[in-house]
XYZ file of C-alpha atoms in Angstrom:
166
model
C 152.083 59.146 81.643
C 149.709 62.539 81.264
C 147.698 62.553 78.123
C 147.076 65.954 76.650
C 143.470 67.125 76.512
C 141.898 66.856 72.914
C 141.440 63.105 73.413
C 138.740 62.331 75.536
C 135.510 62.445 75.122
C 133.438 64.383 77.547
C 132.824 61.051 80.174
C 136.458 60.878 80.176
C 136.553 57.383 78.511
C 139.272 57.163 75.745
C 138.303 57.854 71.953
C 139.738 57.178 68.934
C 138.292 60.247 67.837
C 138.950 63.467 69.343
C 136.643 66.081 70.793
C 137.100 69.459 68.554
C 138.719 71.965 69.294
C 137.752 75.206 67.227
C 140.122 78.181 65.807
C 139.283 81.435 67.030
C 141.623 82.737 64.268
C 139.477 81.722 61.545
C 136.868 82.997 58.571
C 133.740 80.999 58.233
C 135.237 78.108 61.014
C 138.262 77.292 58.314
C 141.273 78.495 60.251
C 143.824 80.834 59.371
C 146.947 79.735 60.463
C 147.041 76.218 58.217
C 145.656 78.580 55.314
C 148.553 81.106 55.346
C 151.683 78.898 56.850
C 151.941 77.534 52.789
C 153.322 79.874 51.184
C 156.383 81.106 53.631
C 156.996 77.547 53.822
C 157.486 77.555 49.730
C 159.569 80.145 49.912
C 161.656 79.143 52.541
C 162.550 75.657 51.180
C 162.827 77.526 47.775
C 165.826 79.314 49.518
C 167.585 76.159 49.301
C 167.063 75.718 45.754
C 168.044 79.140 45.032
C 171.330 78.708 46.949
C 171.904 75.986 45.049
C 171.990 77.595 41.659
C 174.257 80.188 42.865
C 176.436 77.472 43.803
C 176.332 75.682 41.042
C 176.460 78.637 38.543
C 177.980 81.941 40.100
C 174.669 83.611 38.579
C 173.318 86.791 40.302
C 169.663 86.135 39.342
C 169.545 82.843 42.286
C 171.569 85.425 44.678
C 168.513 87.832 44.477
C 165.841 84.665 44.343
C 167.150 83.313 47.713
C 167.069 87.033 48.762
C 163.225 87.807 47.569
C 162.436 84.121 48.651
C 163.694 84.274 52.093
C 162.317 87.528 52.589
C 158.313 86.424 51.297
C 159.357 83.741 53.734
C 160.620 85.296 56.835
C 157.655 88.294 56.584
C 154.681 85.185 55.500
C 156.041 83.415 58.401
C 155.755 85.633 60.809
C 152.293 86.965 59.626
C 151.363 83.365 59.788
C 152.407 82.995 62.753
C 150.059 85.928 64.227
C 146.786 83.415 63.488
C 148.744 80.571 65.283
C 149.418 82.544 68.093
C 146.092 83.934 68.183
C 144.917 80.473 68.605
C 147.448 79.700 71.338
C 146.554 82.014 73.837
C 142.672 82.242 73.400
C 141.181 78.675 72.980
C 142.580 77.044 76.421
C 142.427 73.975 74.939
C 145.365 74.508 72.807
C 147.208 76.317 75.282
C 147.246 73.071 77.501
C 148.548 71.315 74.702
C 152.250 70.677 75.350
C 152.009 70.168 71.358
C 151.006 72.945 70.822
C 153.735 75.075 72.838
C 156.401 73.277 71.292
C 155.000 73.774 67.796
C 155.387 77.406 68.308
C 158.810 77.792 69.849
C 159.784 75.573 67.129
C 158.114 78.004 64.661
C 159.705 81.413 66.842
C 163.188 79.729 66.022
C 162.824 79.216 62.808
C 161.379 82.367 61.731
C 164.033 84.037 63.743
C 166.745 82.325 61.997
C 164.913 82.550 58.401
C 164.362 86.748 59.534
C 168.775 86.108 60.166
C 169.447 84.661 57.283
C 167.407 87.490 55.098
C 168.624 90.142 56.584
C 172.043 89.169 56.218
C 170.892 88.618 52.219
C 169.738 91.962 52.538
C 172.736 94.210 53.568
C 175.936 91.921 52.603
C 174.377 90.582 49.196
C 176.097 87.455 47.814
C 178.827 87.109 50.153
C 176.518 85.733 52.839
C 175.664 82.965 50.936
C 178.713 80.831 51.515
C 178.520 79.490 54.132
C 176.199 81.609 56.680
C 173.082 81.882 53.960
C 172.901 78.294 53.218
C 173.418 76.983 56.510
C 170.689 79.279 57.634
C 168.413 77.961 54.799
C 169.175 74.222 55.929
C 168.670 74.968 59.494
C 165.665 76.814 58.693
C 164.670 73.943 56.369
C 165.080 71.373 59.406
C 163.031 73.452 62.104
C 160.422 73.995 59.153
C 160.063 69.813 59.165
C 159.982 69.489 62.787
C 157.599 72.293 63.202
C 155.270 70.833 60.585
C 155.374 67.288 62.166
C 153.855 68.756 65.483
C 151.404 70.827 63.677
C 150.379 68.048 61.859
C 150.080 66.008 65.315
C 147.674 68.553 66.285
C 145.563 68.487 63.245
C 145.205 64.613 63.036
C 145.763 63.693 66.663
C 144.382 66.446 68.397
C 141.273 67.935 66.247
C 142.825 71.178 66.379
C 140.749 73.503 64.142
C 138.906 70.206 62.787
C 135.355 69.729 62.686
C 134.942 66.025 63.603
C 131.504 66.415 64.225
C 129.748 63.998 61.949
């Protein structure tokens, strides 16, 4: 089995804690990306809610919250995603992370299917909603949690815009 770089230390003995591995996408060493993916995340999952309450109620006002929502989302996403991808191709490290690659074609998927989903919001309106809106917003919902597991892994596992220098 290949272990990813990120985990040894320098002699190339195993540590329990990893060596760091800095953003380039970042403002005073605190990096971007894990600053700005919060908020499209919100909105995304707020989608759901919002779908929800049209369901449940017929009301217009949750038809034009899922549409505002998923669009904050789909547009924060993607400018989100700009810092992340920054990171990706300039610090080597993370590039030879097979973590890290999957994180972001997780992420390209999602936001591609959360830019769907608002754009069909956007010229059809409440007709979308049922079924194609809200099985975009779960879909989008699911890729969100699988994407966030492997950034998480490299955060915590990998020292991936951490300073672990004590």
């Amino acid at each position: 089995m290949t272990r990813e770089p990120g985990n040894q230390q320098s002699s190339g003995q195993h540590s329990s804690r990893p060596e760091n591995i800095p953003s380039r996408a970042a403002i005073g060493g605190h990096p971007l990306h894990p600053m700005m993916v919060h908020f499209p995340v919100a909105a995304l999952l707020g989608v759901l809610g919002a779908d929800i309450g049209w369901f449940f109620t017929g009301d217009a006002f949750w038809a034009r919250m899922g549409l505002w929502l998923a669009g904050v989302g789909a547009i924060g996403g993607w400018l989100a995603s700009i810092a992340g991808l920054i990171d990706l191709l300039t610090v080597s490290a993370i590039r030879r992370l097979i973590t890290g690659w999957q994180h972001a074609i997780l992420a390209v998927m999602m936001l591609s299917i959360a830019t769907l989903n608002w754009l069909l919001r956007l010229m059809w309106g409440e007709i979308v909603i049922l079924p194609w809106g809200m099985v975009a917003g779960w879909l989008t919902a699911l890729l969100i949690a699988m994407a966030a597991y492997l950034g998480g892994r490299l955060v915590y596992e990998k020292a991936v815009g951490v300073d672990v220098e004590q």
